[in-house]
CSV table of C-alpha atoms in Angstrom, one decimal:
chain,number,residue,atom,x,y,z
A,1435,MET,CA,111.0,110.7,113.2
A,1436,ASN,CA,111.4,114.0,115.0
A,1437,ARG,CA,108.8,115.6,117.4
A,1438,ASN,CA,106.9,117.6,114.7
A,1439,LEU,CA,106.6,114.2,112.6
A,1440,TRP,CA,105.1,112.5,115.8
A,1441,LEU,CA,102.5,115.3,116.2
A,1442,LEU,CA,101.7,115.4,112.5
A,1443,ALA,CA,101.3,111.6,112.6
A,1444,LEU,CA,98.8,111.9,115.4
A,1445,CYS,CA,96.9,114.5,113.5
A,1446,GLN,CA,96.8,112.5,110.5
A,1447,GLY,CA,95.6,109.7,112.6
A,1448,LEU,CA,92.6,112.2,114.0
A,1449,PHE,CA,92.0,113.2,110.5
A,1450,LEU,CA,91.3,109.5,109.4
A,1451,THR,CA,89.4,108.9,112.4
A,1452,ASN,CA,86.9,111.7,111.2
A,1453,ASN,CA,87.3,110.2,107.6
A,1454,VAL,CA,86.5,106.7,108.6
A,1455,ALA,CA,83.6,107.4,110.9
A,1456,PHE,CA,82.0,109.7,108.1
A,1457,ILE,CA,82.2,106.7,105.8
A,1458,ALA,CA,80.8,104.3,108.2
A,1459,ILE,CA,77.6,106.4,109.2
A,1460,ASN,CA,76.8,108.9,106.5
A,1461,GLY,CA,75.7,106.2,104.0
A,1462,LEU,CA,73.6,104.6,106.8
A,1463,VAL,CA,72.2,107.8,108.0
A,1464,GLY,CA,71.6,109.3,104.6
A,1465,LEU,CA,69.8,105.9,103.8
A,1466,SER,CA,67.4,106.4,106.8
A,1467,LEU,CA,67.0,110.3,106.1
A,1468,ALA,CA,67.0,110.2,102.0
A,1469,PRO,CA,63.7,110.6,100.1
A,1470,PHE,CA,65.2,108.0,98.0
A,1471,GLY,CA,67.2,105.1,98.6
A,1472,TRP,CA,69.8,105.9,95.7
A,1473,MET,CA,70.5,109.2,97.3
A,1474,ALA,CA,71.8,107.4,100.4
A,1475,THR,CA,75.5,108.2,99.7
A,1476,LEU,CA,74.9,112.0,99.0
A,1477,PRO,CA,76.4,113.0,102.4
A,1478,VAL,CA,79.6,111.0,101.6
A,1479,MET,CA,79.7,112.6,98.2
A,1480,GLY,CA,79.0,116.1,99.9
A,1481,TYR,CA,82.2,115.5,101.8
A,1482,VAL,CA,84.5,115.1,98.8
A,1483,VAL,CA,82.5,117.6,96.7
A,1484,GLY,CA,83.3,120.1,99.4
A,1485,GLY,CA,86.9,119.1,99.4
A,1486,ALA,CA,87.4,119.7,95.5
A,1487,LEU,CA,85.5,123.0,95.9
A,1488,SER,CA,87.7,124.1,98.5
A,1489,THR,CA,91.1,123.1,97.0
A,1490,PRO,CA,91.6,126.4,95.6
A,1491,LEU,CA,90.8,128.3,98.7
A,1492,VAL,CA,92.9,126.1,100.7
A,1493,ALA,CA,95.9,126.6,98.4
A,1494,ARG,CA,95.2,130.4,98.9
A,1495,THR,CA,95.3,130.0,102.6
A,1496,GLN,CA,98.4,127.9,102.7
A,1497,SER,CA,100.2,130.1,100.5
A,1498,ARG,CA,99.3,133.2,102.6
A,1499,PHE,CA,99.2,132.1,106.3
A,1500,GLY,CA,101.4,129.1,106.0
A,1501,ARG,CA,100.9,125.4,107.2
A,1502,ARG,CA,99.9,125.8,110.8
A,1503,ILE,CA,97.3,128.5,110.8
A,1504,SER,CA,95.6,127.1,107.7
A,1505,PHE,CA,95.5,123.6,109.0
A,1506,GLN,CA,93.8,125.2,112.2
A,1507,ILE,CA,91.0,126.9,110.0
A,1508,GLY,CA,90.5,123.5,108.7
A,1509,LEU,CA,90.0,121.9,112.1
A,1510,LEU,CA,87.8,124.8,113.3
A,1511,ILE,CA,85.7,124.3,110.2
A,1512,ALA,CA,85.7,120.3,111.1
A,1513,LEU,CA,84.3,121.2,114.7
A,1514,GLY,CA,81.6,123.3,113.2
A,1515,SER,CA,80.4,121.1,110.6
A,1516,ALA,CA,80.4,118.0,112.9
A,1517,CYS,CA,78.0,120.1,115.3
A,1518,VAL,CA,75.7,120.9,112.4
A,1519,ALA,CA,75.5,117.4,111.2
A,1520,ALA,CA,74.6,116.3,114.8
A,1521,TRP,CA,71.7,118.8,114.7
A,1522,ALA,CA,70.7,117.6,111.2
A,1523,VAL,CA,70.2,114.1,112.5
A,1524,VAL,CA,68.2,115.3,115.4
A,1525,ASP,CA,66.1,117.2,113.3
A,1526,LYS,CA,66.0,114.7,110.8
A,1527,ASN,CA,66.9,116.9,107.9
A,1528,PHE,CA,68.6,115.4,104.9
A,1529,TRP,CA,69.6,118.3,103.0
A,1530,LEU,CA,71.0,120.0,106.2
A,1531,LEU,CA,73.3,116.8,106.9
A,1532,VAL,CA,74.6,117.0,103.2
A,1533,ALA,CA,75.4,120.9,103.5
A,1534,ALA,CA,77.2,119.9,106.7
A,1535,THR,CA,79.2,117.4,105.0
A,1536,VAL,CA,80.0,120.0,102.0
A,1537,VAL,CA,81.3,122.3,104.6
A,1538,ALA,CA,83.4,119.6,106.3
A,1539,GLY,CA,84.9,119.0,103.0
A,1540,TYR,CA,87.4,122.1,103.5
A,1541,TYR,CA,88.9,120.1,106.5
A,1542,SER,CA,89.2,117.1,104.0
A,1543,ALA,CA,91.3,119.4,101.6
A,1544,ASN,CA,93.5,120.7,104.6
A,1545,GLY,CA,94.1,117.1,105.9
A,1546,GLN,CA,94.9,115.9,102.3
A,1547,LEU,CA,98.2,118.3,102.6
A,1548,TYR,CA,99.5,116.8,105.8
A,1549,ARG,CA,101.5,114.1,103.8
A,1550,PHE,CA,103.1,117.0,101.6
A,1551,ALA,CA,103.9,119.0,105.1
A,1552,ALA,CA,105.6,115.8,106.4
A,1553,ALA,CA,108.3,116.1,103.4
A,1554,GLU,CA,109.1,119.7,104.8
A,1555,LEU,CA,110.1,118.4,108.2
A,1556,VAL,CA,113.0,116.2,107.3
A,1557,PRO,CA,116.0,116.6,105.1
A,1558,ALA,CA,115.5,116.0,101.3
A,1559,PRO,CA,116.8,112.2,101.4
A,1560,GLN,CA,114.2,111.2,104.1
A,1561,ARG,CA,111.1,112.8,102.2
A,1562,GLU,CA,109.8,109.2,101.0
A,1563,LYS,CA,110.1,108.1,104.8
A,1564,ALA,CA,108.7,111.1,106.4
A,1565,VAL,CA,105.5,110.9,103.9
A,1566,SER,CA,105.1,107.1,104.6
A,1567,LEU,CA,105.4,107.4,108.4
A,1568,VAL,CA,103.0,110.2,108.5
A,1569,LEU,CA,100.5,108.5,106.5
A,1570,ALA,CA,101.2,105.5,108.9
A,1571,GLY,CA,99.6,107.7,111.5
A,1572,GLY,CA,96.1,106.8,110.0
A,1573,LEU,CA,96.3,103.6,112.0
A,1574,ILE,CA,94.8,105.6,114.7
A,1575,GLY,CA,91.8,106.3,112.4
A,1576,ALA,CA,91.7,102.7,111.5
A,1577,ILE,CA,91.2,101.5,115.0
A,1578,VAL,CA,89.3,104.6,116.7
A,1579,GLY,CA,87.1,105.3,113.7
A,1580,PRO,CA,84.8,102.3,113.2
A,1581,ASN,CA,84.7,101.7,116.9
A,1582,LEU,CA,84.0,105.3,117.7
A,1583,ALA,CA,81.2,105.0,115.1
A,1584,ALA,CA,79.9,101.6,116.5
A,1585,ARG,CA,80.0,103.0,120.2
A,1586,SER,CA,78.8,106.5,120.1
A,1587,ARG,CA,76.0,105.7,117.6
A,1588,GLY,CA,73.7,105.2,120.7
A,1589,LEU,CA,75.2,107.9,122.9
A,1590,LEU,CA,72.3,110.4,122.3
A,1591,ASP,CA,68.7,109.4,122.0
A,1592,VAL,CA,68.7,110.0,118.3
A,1593,PRO,CA,70.9,107.2,116.6
A,1594,PHE,CA,74.2,108.4,115.4
A,1595,ALA,CA,73.9,112.0,116.6
A,1596,GLY,CA,76.3,111.4,119.2
A,1597,ALA,CA,78.8,110.0,116.9
A,1598,TYR,CA,79.0,113.5,115.1
A,1599,VAL,CA,79.3,115.2,118.6
A,1600,VAL,CA,82.2,113.0,119.4
A,1601,LEU,CA,83.9,114.0,116.0
A,1602,ALA,CA,83.8,117.8,117.0
A,1603,ILE,CA,85.7,116.7,120.2
A,1604,VAL,CA,88.3,114.9,118.0
A,1605,ALA,CA,88.6,118.1,116.0
A,1606,VAL,CA,89.3,119.8,119.3
A,1607,LEU,CA,92.0,117.4,120.4
A,1608,ALA,CA,93.7,117.8,116.8
A,1609,MET,CA,93.7,121.6,117.1
A,1610,VAL,CA,95.6,121.3,120.4
A,1611,LEU,CA,98.1,119.0,118.7
A,1612,MET,CA,98.6,121.0,115.8
A,1613,ALA,CA,99.4,124.1,118.0
A,1614,PHE,CA,102.6,122.3,119.1
A,1615,ILE,CA,104.0,121.4,115.5
A,1616,ARG,CA,106.7,123.6,114.4
A,1617,PHE,CA,106.8,123.9,110.5
A,1618,PRO,CA,109.5,125.6,108.6
A,1619,LYS,CA,109.2,129.3,108.7
A,1620,HIS,CA,106.6,130.6,106.0
A,1621,VAL,CA,107.4,132.9,103.3
A,1622,ALA,CA,104.5,134.3,101.3
A,1623,VAL,CA,104.7,133.6,97.7
A,1624,GLN,CA,104.6,136.7,95.4
A,1625,ARG,CA,101.6,136.5,93.0
A,1626,GLY,CA,102.5,136.8,89.2
A,1627,HIS,CA,103.8,135.2,86.4
A,1628,GLY,CA,107.0,133.5,85.3
A,1629,ASP,CA,109.9,132.1,87.4
A,1630,ASP,CA,110.9,135.6,89.1
A,1631,ASN,CA,107.5,135.6,90.6
A,1632,GLY,CA,106.9,132.2,92.4
A,1633,GLY,CA,107.8,129.7,89.9
A,1634,ARG,CA,106.2,128.3,86.7
A,1635,PRO,CA,102.6,128.5,85.6
A,1636,LEU,CA,100.4,125.6,86.6
A,1637,SER,CA,99.8,124.6,82.9
A,1638,VAL,CA,103.8,124.1,82.5
A,1639,ILE,CA,103.8,121.8,85.9
A,1640,MET,CA,100.9,119.8,84.8
A,1641,ARG,CA,102.4,119.0,81.5
A,1642,GLN,CA,105.1,117.1,82.9
A,1643,PRO,CA,104.8,113.3,82.4
A,1644,VAL,CA,105.7,112.7,86.0
A,1645,PHE,CA,103.3,115.0,87.3
A,1646,MET,CA,100.4,113.6,85.0
A,1647,VAL,CA,101.2,110.3,86.2
A,1648,ALA,CA,101.4,111.3,89.9
A,1649,CYS,CA,98.1,113.0,89.6
A,1650,ALA,CA,96.3,110.5,87.5
A,1651,SER,CA,97.5,107.4,89.8
A,1652,ALA,CA,96.5,109.4,93.2
A,1653,ALA,CA,93.1,110.3,91.7
A,1654,LEU,CA,92.4,106.7,90.3
A,1655,GLY,CA,93.9,105.2,93.3
A,1656,TYR,CA,91.7,106.7,95.7
A,1657,GLY,CA,88.8,106.6,93.5
A,1658,VAL,CA,88.8,102.7,93.2
A,1659,MET,CA,89.4,102.7,96.9
A,1660,ASN,CA,86.6,105.0,97.6
A,1661,LEU,CA,84.0,103.3,95.1
A,1662,LEU,CA,84.2,100.1,97.0
A,1663,MET,CA,84.7,101.4,100.5
A,1664,ALA,CA,81.9,103.7,100.3
A,1665,ALA,CA,79.6,101.1,99.3
A,1666,THR,CA,80.6,98.2,102.0
A,1667,PRO,CA,78.3,99.2,104.6
A,1668,LEU,CA,75.3,99.2,102.3
A,1669,ALA,CA,76.4,96.0,100.8
A,1670,MET,CA,77.0,94.3,103.9
A,1671,GLN,CA,73.5,95.5,105.3
A,1672,GLN,CA,71.9,94.2,102.0
A,1673,CYS,CA,73.7,90.8,102.5
A,1674,GLY,CA,72.1,90.6,106.2
A,1675,LEU,CA,75.4,91.6,108.1
A,1676,SER,CA,75.3,93.8,111.2
A,1677,PHE,CA,76.7,97.4,111.6
A,1678,ASP,CA,79.4,96.0,114.0
A,1679,ASP,CA,80.2,93.7,111.3
A,1680,ALA,CA,80.7,96.8,108.7
A,1681,ALA,CA,82.7,98.7,111.5
A,1682,PHE,CA,84.9,95.5,112.0
A,1683,VAL,CA,85.6,95.2,108.2
A,1684,LEU,CA,86.3,99.2,107.8
A,1685,GLU,CA,88.4,98.9,110.8
A,1686,TRP,CA,90.7,96.1,108.8
A,1687,HIS,CA,90.4,98.1,105.6
A,1688,VAL,CA,91.8,101.1,107.2
A,1689,ILE,CA,94.6,99.2,108.9
A,1690,GLY,CA,95.5,98.1,105.5
A,1691,MET,CA,95.8,101.5,104.3
A,1692,PHE,CA,98.0,102.8,106.8
A,1693,ALA,CA,100.0,99.8,108.6
A,1694,PRO,CA,102.1,99.6,105.6
A,1695,GLY,CA,103.3,103.1,105.9
A,1696,PHE,CA,106.0,102.1,108.3
A,1697,PHE,CA,107.8,100.1,105.3
A,1698,THR,CA,106.4,101.7,102.2
A,1699,GLY,CA,108.9,104.6,102.1
A,1700,GLY,CA,111.9,102.1,102.6
A,1701,TRP,CA,110.4,100.2,99.7
A,1702,ILE,CA,110.3,102.7,97.5
A,1703,LYS,CA,113.8,103.8,98.1
A,1704,ARG,CA,115.1,100.3,97.5
A,1705,PHE,CA,112.8,99.0,94.6
A,1706,GLY,CA,111.5,102.3,93.1
A,1707,THR,CA,108.5,104.1,93.0
A,1708,LEU,CA,106.9,102.4,90.0
A,1709,PRO,CA,107.4,98.8,91.0
A,1710,VAL,CA,105.9,99.5,94.3
A,1711,MET,CA,103.0,101.1,92.7
A,1712,GLY,CA,102.6,98.2,90.3
A,1713,VAL,CA,102.3,95.9,93.3
A,1714,GLY,CA,99.7,98.1,94.6
A,1715,VAL,CA,97.6,97.8,91.2
A,1716,ALA,CA,97.9,94.0,91.6
A,1717,LEU,CA,96.5,94.0,95.2
A,1718,ASN,CA,93.5,95.8,94.0
A,1719,LEU,CA,92.7,93.2,91.3
A,1720,LEU,CA,93.2,90.7,93.9
A,1721,CYS,CA,90.8,92.6,96.0
A,1722,ILE,CA,88.1,92.5,93.4
A,1723,ALA,CA,88.6,88.7,92.7
A,1724,ILE,CA,87.9,87.9,96.3
A,1725,ALA,CA,85.0,90.2,96.7
A,1726,LEU,CA,83.5,88.7,93.6
A,1727,SER,CA,84.0,85.3,95.2
A,1728,GLY,CA,81.1,85.7,97.7
A,1729,VAL,CA,79.5,87.8,100.4
A,1730,GLU,CA,80.5,86.3,103.6
A,1731,LEU,CA,82.0,88.3,106.3
A,1732,HIS,CA,85.5,87.0,106.0
A,1733,GLN,CA,85.4,87.7,102.1
A,1734,PHE,CA,84.4,91.4,102.7
A,1735,THR,CA,87.3,91.5,105.3
A,1736,VAL,CA,90.0,90.2,103.2
A,1737,ALA,CA,89.0,92.1,100.3
A,1738,LEU,CA,88.7,95.4,101.7
A,1739,PHE,CA,92.2,94.9,103.7
A,1740,LEU,CA,93.8,94.2,100.5
A,1741,LEU,CA,92.1,97.3,98.7
A,1742,GLY,CA,93.6,99.1,101.6
A,1743,VAL,CA,97.0,97.9,101.0
A,1744,GLY,CA,97.0,98.5,97.3
A,1745,TRP,CA,95.7,101.9,98.0
A,1746,ASN,CA,98.8,102.7,100.3
A,1747,PHE,CA,101.2,101.6,97.8
A,1748,VAL,CA,99.7,103.5,94.9
A,1749,PHE,CA,99.1,106.8,96.9
A,1750,THR,CA,102.3,106.8,98.7
A,1751,GLY,CA,104.1,106.3,95.3
A,1752,SER,CA,101.9,109.0,93.7
A,1753,THR,CA,103.0,111.5,96.5
A,1754,THR,CA,106.5,110.7,96.1
A,1755,LEU,CA,106.5,110.8,92.2
A,1756,ALA,CA,104.7,114.6,92.9
A,1757,LEU,CA,107.6,115.7,95.0
A,1758,GLY,CA,110.0,115.6,92.2
A,1759,ALA,CA,107.6,117.5,89.9
A,1760,TYR,CA,107.4,121.1,91.4
A,1761,ARG,CA,109.8,123.3,93.3
A,1762,PRO,CA,109.4,124.6,96.9
A,1763,GLU,CA,107.7,127.9,95.4
A,1764,GLU,CA,105.2,126.0,93.3
A,1765,LYS,CA,104.0,123.7,96.0
A,1766,ASP,CA,100.7,125.3,97.0
A,1767,ARG,CA,99.4,125.3,93.3
A,1768,ALA,CA,100.9,122.0,92.4
A,1769,GLN,CA,99.5,120.3,95.5
A,1770,ALA,CA,95.9,122.0,95.1
A,1771,ALA,CA,95.9,120.6,91.6
A,1772,ILE,CA,96.4,117.0,92.8
A,1773,ASN,CA,94.1,117.4,95.4
A,1774,PHE,CA,91.5,118.6,93.1
A,1775,CYS,CA,91.6,115.9,90.8
A,1776,VAL,CA,91.5,113.4,93.6
A,1777,PHE,CA,88.3,115.1,95.1
A,1778,ALA,CA,86.8,115.3,91.6
A,1779,VAL,CA,87.2,111.6,91.1
A,1780,MET,CA,86.1,110.6,94.7
A,1781,ALA,CA,82.9,112.8,94.2
A,1782,PHE,CA,82.0,110.8,91.3
A,1783,THR,CA,82.8,107.5,92.9
A,1784,SER,CA,81.0,108.4,96.1
A,1785,PHE,CA,78.0,108.9,94.2
A,1786,ALA,CA,78.2,106.0,91.8
A,1787,SER,CA,78.8,103.5,94.7
A,1788,GLY,CA,75.4,104.3,96.4
A,1789,ALA,CA,73.5,104.2,93.2
A,1790,LEU,CA,75.0,101.1,91.9
A,1791,VAL,CA,75.2,99.1,95.2
A,1792,THR,CA,71.6,100.0,96.0
A,1793,THR,CA,70.2,99.5,92.2
A,1794,GLN,CA,72.7,96.9,90.6
A,1795,GLY,CA,74.4,95.1,93.6
A,1796,TRP,CA,77.6,94.4,94.8
A,1797,ALA,CA,78.9,92.3,92.1
A,1798,LEU,CA,78.5,94.8,89.4
A,1799,LEU,CA,80.0,97.4,91.4
A,1800,ASN,CA,83.2,95.4,91.7
A,1801,TRP,CA,83.3,94.6,87.7
A,1802,GLY,CA,83.1,98.3,87.3
A,1803,SER,CA,85.9,98.9,89.6
A,1804,LEU,CA,88.1,97.2,87.1
A,1805,VAL,CA,88.0,100.3,84.9
A,1806,PRO,CA,90.1,102.7,87.3
A,1807,VAL,CA,92.4,99.9,88.2
A,1808,ALA,CA,93.0,99.4,84.5
A,1809,LEU,CA,93.6,103.0,83.8
A,1810,THR,CA,96.1,103.3,86.6
A,1811,ALA,CA,98.1,100.3,85.1
A,1812,LEU,CA,98.2,101.7,81.8
A,1813,THR,CA,99.5,105.2,83.2
A,1814,LEU,CA,102.4,103.4,85.1
A,1815,VAL,CA,103.3,101.2,82.1
A,1816,TRP,CA,103.5,104.5,79.8
A,1817,LEU,CA,105.8,106.4,82.5
A,1818,ALA,CA,108.0,103.2,82.8
A,1819,ALA,CA,108.2,103.0,78.9
A,1820,ARG,CA,108.9,106.7,78.5
A,1821,SER,CA,111.6,106.5,81.2
A,1822,ARG,CA,113.3,103.6,79.6
A,1823,ALA,CA,113.3,105.3,76.5
A,1824,VAL,CA,114.7,108.6,77.8
A,1825,VAL,CA,117.6,106.5,79.5
A,1826,ALA,CA,118.2,104.7,76.3
A,1827,HIS,CA,118.5,108.0,74.3
A,1828,GLU,CA,121.1,109.5,76.8
């Protein structure tokens, strides 16, 4: 855990502070400003749609300018979009709020690359642990994000406007930390076709079974997590629980997402990537079972905590799988493809979560989340069977 990794882990924590605070407040602010209740999570959806739309541009800036400059551009956009969101709340302008979250998606697309950048800061045998440990920096977001949202919502006369102002300050702090990280020297990739001009075409990379499973499991794992997490503050409000209760549940959810990061990399090296991801799928199923058992505070808390741990196992595993599916000169396009799939699924689940929980209820939302969990399980079983067949043939 060298100095650069510590600083990147802190930046990951501040990135998750922004994400968790957005999840905690955007749905509730959207509900207060939206013309119709089913549109409440459009600001949440805007954040991930913006991320999906930004992935090609982020890939280009990463390829041209390198890690640090590209990450700083993302943080600058985070600063500006938070200020615009604060003004939108003061002005009671729902569509300006949605626009601000779409623009903020550029920061999200950048932040999703922190985990890949971690693998470049250590020798190859330590990549799994580096990815896992930087993801563990999200514990900062787990503790700070919900409490920041709860304590800053009344900072200004207009509810929640102060929370967005504080997020702008968080972006400035992250910019300062990022300035001290020393990434490997950047070499601009030549644009062209074939191995002599920057690696294989993306279509060739994506046809690899390992890459397909890494991409699918990352997207579906994030999808089921987002489907339930984005709806939780609204569901808890419907059940008569307070915003402070929702912040408490989200805090334990994000602790579950990132606390295992201190161990997940070691478990992957010891037990293998697919078994650890399989445990993550099982934890997602247990989360759904507990969520369906009732709507008391302790049931929300335990279910969302298990959802976070399950996400950690699936997402860390999918990142580890992806690292072996592309060459260094192919990283920008390969990582952009994975993140685009993640954001596309998250965009759908962000909208679906608000629409389902406000029209059909928390129980039906949980039944529906079985679909992405089952699909993730099928992809893991397929890759495991294929790997065994290859070994047997050899």
